PDB file of C-alpha atoms in Angstrom:
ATOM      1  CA  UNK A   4     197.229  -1.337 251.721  1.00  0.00           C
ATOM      2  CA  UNK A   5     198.271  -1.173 247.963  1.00  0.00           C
ATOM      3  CA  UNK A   6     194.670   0.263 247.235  1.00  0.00           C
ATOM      4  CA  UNK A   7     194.756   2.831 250.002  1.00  0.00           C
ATOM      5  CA  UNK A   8     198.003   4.266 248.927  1.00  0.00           C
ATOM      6  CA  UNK A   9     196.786   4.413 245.767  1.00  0.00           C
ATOM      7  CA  UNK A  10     193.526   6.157 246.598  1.00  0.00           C
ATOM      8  CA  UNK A  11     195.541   8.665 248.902  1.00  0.00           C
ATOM      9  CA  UNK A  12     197.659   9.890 246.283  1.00  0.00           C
ATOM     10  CA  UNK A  13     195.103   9.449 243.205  1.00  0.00           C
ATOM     11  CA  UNK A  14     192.034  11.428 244.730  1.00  0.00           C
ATOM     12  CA  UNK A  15     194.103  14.632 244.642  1.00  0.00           C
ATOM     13  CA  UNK A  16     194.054  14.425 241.273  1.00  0.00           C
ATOM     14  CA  UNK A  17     191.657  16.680 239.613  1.00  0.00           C
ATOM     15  CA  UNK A  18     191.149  18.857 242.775  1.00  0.00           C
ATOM     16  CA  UNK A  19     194.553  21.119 241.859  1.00  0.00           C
ATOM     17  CA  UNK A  20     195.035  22.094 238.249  1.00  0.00           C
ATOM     18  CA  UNK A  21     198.544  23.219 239.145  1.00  0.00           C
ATOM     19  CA  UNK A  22     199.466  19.747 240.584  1.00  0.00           C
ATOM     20  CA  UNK A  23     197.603  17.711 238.099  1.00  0.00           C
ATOM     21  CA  UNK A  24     199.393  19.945 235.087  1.00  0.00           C
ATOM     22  CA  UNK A  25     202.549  18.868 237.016  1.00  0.00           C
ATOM     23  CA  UNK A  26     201.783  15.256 236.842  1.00  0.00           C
ATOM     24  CA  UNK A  27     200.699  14.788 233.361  1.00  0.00           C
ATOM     25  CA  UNK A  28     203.972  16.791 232.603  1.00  0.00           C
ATOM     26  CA  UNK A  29     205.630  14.348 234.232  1.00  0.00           C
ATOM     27  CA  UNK A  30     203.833  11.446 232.786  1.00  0.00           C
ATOM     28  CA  UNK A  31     204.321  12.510 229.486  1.00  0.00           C
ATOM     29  CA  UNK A  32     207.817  13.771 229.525  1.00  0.00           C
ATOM     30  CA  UNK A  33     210.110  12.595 232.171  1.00  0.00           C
ATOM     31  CA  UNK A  34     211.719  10.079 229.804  1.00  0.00           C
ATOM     32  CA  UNK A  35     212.257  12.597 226.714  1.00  0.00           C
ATOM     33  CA  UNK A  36     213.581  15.246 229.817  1.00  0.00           C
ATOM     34  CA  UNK A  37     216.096  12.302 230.829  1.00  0.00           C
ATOM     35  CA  UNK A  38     216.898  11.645 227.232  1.00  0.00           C
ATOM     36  CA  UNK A  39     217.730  15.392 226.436  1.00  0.00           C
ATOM     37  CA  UNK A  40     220.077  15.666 230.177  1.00  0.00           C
ATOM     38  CA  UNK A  41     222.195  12.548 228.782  1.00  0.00           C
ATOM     39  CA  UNK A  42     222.532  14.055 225.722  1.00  0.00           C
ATOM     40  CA  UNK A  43     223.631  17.226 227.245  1.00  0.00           C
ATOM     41  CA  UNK A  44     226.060  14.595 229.554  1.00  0.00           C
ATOM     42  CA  UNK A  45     227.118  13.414 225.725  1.00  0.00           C
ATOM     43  CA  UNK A  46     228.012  16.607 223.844  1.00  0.00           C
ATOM     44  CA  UNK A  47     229.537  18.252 227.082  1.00  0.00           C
ATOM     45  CA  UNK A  48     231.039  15.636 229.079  1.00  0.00           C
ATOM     46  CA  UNK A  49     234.270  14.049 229.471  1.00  0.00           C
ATOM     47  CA  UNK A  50     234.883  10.673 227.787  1.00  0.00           C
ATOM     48  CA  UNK A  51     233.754   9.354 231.444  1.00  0.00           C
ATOM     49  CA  UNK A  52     230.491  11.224 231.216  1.00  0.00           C
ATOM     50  CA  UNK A  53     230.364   9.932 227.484  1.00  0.00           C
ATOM     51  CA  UNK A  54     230.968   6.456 229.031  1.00  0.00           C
ATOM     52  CA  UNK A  55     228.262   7.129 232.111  1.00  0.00           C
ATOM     53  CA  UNK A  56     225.695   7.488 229.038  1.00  0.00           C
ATOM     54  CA  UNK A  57     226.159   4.334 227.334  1.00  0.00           C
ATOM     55  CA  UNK A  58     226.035   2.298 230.823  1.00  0.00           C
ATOM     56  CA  UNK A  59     222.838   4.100 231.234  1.00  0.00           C
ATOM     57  CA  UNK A  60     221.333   3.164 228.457  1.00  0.00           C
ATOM     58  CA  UNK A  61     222.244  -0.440 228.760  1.00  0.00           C
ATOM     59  CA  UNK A  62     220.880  -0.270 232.250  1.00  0.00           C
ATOM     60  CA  UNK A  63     217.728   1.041 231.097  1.00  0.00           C
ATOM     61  CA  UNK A  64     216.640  -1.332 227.699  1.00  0.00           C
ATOM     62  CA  UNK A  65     218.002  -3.931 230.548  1.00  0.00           C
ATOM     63  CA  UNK A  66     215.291  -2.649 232.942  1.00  0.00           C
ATOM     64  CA  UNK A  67     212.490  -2.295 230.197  1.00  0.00           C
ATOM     65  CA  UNK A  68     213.554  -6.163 229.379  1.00  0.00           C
ATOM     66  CA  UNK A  69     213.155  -7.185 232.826  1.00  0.00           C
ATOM     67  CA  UNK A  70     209.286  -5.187 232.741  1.00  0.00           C
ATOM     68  CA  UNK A  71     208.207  -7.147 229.584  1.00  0.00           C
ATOM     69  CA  UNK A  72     209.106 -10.431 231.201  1.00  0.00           C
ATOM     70  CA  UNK A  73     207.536  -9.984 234.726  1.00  0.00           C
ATOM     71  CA  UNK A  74     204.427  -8.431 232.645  1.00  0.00           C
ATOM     72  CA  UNK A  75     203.822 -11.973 230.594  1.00  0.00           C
ATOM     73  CA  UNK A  76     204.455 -13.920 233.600  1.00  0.00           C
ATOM     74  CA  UNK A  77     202.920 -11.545 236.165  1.00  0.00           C
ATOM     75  CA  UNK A  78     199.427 -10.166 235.273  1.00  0.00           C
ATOM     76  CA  UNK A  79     198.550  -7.282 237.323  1.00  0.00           C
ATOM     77  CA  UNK A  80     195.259  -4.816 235.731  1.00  0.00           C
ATOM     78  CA  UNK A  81     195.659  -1.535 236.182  1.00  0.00           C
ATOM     79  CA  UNK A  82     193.720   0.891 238.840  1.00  0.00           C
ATOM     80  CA  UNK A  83     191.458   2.279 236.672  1.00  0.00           C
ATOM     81  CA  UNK A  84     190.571  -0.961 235.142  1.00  0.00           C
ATOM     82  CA  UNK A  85     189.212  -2.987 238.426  1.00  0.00           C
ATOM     83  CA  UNK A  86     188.410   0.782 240.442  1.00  0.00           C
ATOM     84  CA  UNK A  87     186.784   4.079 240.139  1.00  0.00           C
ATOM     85  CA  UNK A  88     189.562   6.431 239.929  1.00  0.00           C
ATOM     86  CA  UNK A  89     190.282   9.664 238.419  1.00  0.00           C
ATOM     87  CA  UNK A  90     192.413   8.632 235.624  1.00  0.00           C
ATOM     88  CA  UNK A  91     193.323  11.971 233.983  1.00  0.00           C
ATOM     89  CA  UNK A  92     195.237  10.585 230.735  1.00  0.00           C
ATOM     90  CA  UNK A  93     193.713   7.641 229.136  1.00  0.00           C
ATOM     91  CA  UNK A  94     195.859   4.221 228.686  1.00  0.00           C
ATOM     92  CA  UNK A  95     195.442   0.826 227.370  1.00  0.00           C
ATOM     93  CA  UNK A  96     194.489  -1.569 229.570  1.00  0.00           C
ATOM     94  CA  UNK A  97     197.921  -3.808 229.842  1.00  0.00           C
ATOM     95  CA  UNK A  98     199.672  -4.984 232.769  1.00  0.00           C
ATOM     96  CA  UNK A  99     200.501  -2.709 235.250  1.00  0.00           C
ATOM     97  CA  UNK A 100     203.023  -4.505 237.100  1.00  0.00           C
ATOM     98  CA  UNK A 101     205.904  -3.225 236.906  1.00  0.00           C
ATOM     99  CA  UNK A 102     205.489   0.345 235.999  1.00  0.00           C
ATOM    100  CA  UNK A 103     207.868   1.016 232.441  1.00  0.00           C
ATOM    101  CA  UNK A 104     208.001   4.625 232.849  1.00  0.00           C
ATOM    102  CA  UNK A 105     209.098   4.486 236.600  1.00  0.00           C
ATOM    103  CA  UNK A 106     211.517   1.471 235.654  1.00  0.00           C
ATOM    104  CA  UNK A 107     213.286   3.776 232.403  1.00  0.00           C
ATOM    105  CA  UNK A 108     213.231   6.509 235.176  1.00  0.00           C
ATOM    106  CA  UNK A 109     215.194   4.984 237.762  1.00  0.00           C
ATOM    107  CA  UNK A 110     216.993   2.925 235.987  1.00  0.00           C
ATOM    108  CA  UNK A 111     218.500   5.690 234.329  1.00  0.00           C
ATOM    109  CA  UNK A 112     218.669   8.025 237.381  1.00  0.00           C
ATOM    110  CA  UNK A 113     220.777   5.258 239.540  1.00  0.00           C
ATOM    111  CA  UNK A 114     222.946   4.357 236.783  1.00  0.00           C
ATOM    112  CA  UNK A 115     223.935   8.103 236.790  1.00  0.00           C
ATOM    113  CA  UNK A 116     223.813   8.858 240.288  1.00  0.00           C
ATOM    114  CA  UNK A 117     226.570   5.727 240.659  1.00  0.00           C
ATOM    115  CA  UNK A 118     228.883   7.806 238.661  1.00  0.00           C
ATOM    116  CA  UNK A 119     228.164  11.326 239.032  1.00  0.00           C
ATOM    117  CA  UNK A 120     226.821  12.372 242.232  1.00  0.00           C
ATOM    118  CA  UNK A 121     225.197  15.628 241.341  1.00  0.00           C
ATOM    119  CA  UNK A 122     223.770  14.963 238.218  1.00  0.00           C
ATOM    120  CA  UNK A 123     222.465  11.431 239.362  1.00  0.00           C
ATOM    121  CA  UNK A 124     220.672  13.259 242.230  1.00  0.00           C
ATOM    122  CA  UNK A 125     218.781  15.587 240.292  1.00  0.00           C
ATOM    123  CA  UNK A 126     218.122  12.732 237.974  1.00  0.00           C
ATOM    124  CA  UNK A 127     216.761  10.372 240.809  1.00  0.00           C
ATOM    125  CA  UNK A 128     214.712  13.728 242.224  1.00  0.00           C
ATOM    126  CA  UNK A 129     213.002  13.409 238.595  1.00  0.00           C
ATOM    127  CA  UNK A 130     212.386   9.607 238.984  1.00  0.00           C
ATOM    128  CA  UNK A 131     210.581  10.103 242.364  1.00  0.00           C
ATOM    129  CA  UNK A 132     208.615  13.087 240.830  1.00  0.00           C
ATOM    130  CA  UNK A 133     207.445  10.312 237.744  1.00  0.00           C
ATOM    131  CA  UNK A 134     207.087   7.490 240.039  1.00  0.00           C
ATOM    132  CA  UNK A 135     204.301   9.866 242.219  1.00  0.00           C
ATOM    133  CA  UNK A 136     203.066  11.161 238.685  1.00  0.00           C
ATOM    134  CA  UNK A 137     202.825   7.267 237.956  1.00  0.00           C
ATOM    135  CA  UNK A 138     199.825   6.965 240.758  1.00  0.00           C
ATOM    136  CA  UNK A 139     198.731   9.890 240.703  1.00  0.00           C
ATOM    137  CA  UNK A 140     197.210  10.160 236.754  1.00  0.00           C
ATOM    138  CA  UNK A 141     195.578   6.570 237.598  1.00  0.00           C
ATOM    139  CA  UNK A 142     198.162   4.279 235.910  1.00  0.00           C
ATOM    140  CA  UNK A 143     199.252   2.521 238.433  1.00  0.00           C
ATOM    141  CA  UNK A 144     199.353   1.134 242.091  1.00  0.00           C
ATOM    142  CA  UNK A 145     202.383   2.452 244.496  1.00  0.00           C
ATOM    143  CA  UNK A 146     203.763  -1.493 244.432  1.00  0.00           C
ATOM    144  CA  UNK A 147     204.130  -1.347 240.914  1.00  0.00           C
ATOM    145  CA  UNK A 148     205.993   1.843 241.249  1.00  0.00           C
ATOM    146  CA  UNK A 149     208.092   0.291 244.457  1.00  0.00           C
ATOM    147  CA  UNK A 150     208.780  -3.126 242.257  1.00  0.00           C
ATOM    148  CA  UNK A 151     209.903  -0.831 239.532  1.00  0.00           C
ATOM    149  CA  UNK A 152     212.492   0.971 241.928  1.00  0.00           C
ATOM    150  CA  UNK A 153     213.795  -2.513 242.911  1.00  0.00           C
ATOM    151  CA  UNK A 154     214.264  -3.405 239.022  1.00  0.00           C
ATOM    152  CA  UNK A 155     216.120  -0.142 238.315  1.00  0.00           C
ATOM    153  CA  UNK A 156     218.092  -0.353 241.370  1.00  0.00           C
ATOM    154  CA  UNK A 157     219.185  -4.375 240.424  1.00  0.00           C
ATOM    155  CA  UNK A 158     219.930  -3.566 236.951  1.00  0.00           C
ATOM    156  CA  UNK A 159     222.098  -0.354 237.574  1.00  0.00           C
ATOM    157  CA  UNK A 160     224.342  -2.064 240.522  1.00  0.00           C
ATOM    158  CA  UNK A 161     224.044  -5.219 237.964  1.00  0.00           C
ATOM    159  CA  UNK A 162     225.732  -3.043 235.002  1.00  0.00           C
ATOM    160  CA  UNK A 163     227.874  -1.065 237.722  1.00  0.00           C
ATOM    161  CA  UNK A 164     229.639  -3.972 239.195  1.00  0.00           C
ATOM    162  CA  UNK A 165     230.419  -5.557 236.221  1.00  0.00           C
ATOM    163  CA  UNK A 166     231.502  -2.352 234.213  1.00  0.00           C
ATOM    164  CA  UNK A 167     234.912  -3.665 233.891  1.00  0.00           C
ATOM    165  CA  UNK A 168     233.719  -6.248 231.512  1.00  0.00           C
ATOM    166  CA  UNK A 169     231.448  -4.067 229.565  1.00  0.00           C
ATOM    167  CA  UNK A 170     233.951  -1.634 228.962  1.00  0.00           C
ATOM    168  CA  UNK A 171     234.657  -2.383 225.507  1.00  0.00           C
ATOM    169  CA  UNK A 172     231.185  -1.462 225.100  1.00  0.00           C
ATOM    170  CA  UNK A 173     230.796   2.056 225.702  1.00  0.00           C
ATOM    171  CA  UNK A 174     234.659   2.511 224.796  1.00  0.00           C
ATOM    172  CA  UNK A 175     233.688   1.310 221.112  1.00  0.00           C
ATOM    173  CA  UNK A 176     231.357   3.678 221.039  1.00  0.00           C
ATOM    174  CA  UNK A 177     233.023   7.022 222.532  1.00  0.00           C
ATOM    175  CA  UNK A 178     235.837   5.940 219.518  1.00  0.00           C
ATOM    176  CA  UNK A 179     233.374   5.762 216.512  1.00  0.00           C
ATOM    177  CA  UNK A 180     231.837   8.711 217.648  1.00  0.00           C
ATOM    178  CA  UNK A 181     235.310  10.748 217.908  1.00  0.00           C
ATOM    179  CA  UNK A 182     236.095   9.677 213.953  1.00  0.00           C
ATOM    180  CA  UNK A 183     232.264  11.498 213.022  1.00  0.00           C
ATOM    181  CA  UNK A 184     234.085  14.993 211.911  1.00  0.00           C
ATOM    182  CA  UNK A 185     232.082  17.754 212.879  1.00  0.00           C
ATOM    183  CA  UNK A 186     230.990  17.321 216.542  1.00  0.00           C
ATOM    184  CA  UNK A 187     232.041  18.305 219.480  1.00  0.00           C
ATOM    185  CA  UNK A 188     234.988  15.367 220.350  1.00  0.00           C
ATOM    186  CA  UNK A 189     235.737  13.817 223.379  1.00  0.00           C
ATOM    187  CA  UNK A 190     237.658  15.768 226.101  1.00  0.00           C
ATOM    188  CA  UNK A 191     240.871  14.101 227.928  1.00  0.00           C
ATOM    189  CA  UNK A 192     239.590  11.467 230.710  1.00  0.00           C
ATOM    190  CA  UNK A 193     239.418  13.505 234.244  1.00  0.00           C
ATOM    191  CA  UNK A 194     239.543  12.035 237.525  1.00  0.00           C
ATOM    192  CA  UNK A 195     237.025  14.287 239.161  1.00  0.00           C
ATOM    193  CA  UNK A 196     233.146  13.804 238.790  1.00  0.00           C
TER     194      UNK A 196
END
């Protein structure tokens, strides 16, 4: 069933320049897209949006962690290593279980979307969008996209439930970065999201 997922989604590829353009844009820059919206969160955001950043970035070297461990316990080779597919951006031949990309993706995405509603939604939108691009360019199998989901979904309610006692964390932070003169400082807290 894995295989025939994979096949259904990864012979389009190649057939639709517009959709395959789509998916190696996704490939390639879903992460740096998610790393320019926090930023944006960052510069422009409350000291609760400032605080939603550093959780997500825990969340997500906490999801990438998780990967490299299941990858030297778990060896899975990737689709275009054991099957004919159309792989349209080359890759080494490493474990493909779980996906990394799809991992940082929703990892990120559900630790905003646990905060901030609308922004999280549009991030987790992206995360589908990278998991698809995932299978799509040949990289991977839809159950190493699925077990990646389940990773960034653990870690982000892991980090969200116990925020309370990371709090120093990102409060540390949002205070060393208000004493850097010259950028934009921290607004007062608000209780709307």
């Amino acid at each position: 069933m894995n295989y025939n997922i994979f096949q259904a989604i990864n012979q389009l590829a190649g057939k639709h320049p517009f959709m395959d353009g789509l998916m190696v844009f996704t490939t390639h820059y879903a992460l740096i897209v998610y790393a320019i919206v926090l930023l944006l969160i960052w510069f422009f955001g409350k000291e609760q949006h400032k605080h939603s950043v550093v959780y997500a970035a825990i969340t997500g070297g906490l999801g990438l962690f998780i990967n490299f461990v299941i990858g030297h316990i778990y060896y899975e080779p990737r689709p275009f290593v054991t099957h004919k597919v159309h792989l349209l951006i080359q890759h080494a031949k490493d474990a493909s279980f779980p996906s990394d990309h799809t991992t940082g993706a929703f990892s990120l995405a559900f630790a905003v979307l646990m905060r901030h509603r609308k922004i999280g939604s549009s991030m987790l939108l992206l995360a589908i969008l990278t998991g698809i691009s995932r299978i799509y360019v040949g990289h991977h199998y839809p159950y190493d996209v699925f077990g990646s989901i389940i990773v960034g979904l653990f870690v982000s309610t892991l980090i969200y439930k116990f925020s309370s006692l990371l709090n120093p964390i990102p409060q540390t932070i949002v205070n060393i970065y208000n004493q850097i003169p010259l950028v934009p400082k921290t607004k007062q807290k608000s209780s709307q999201y």
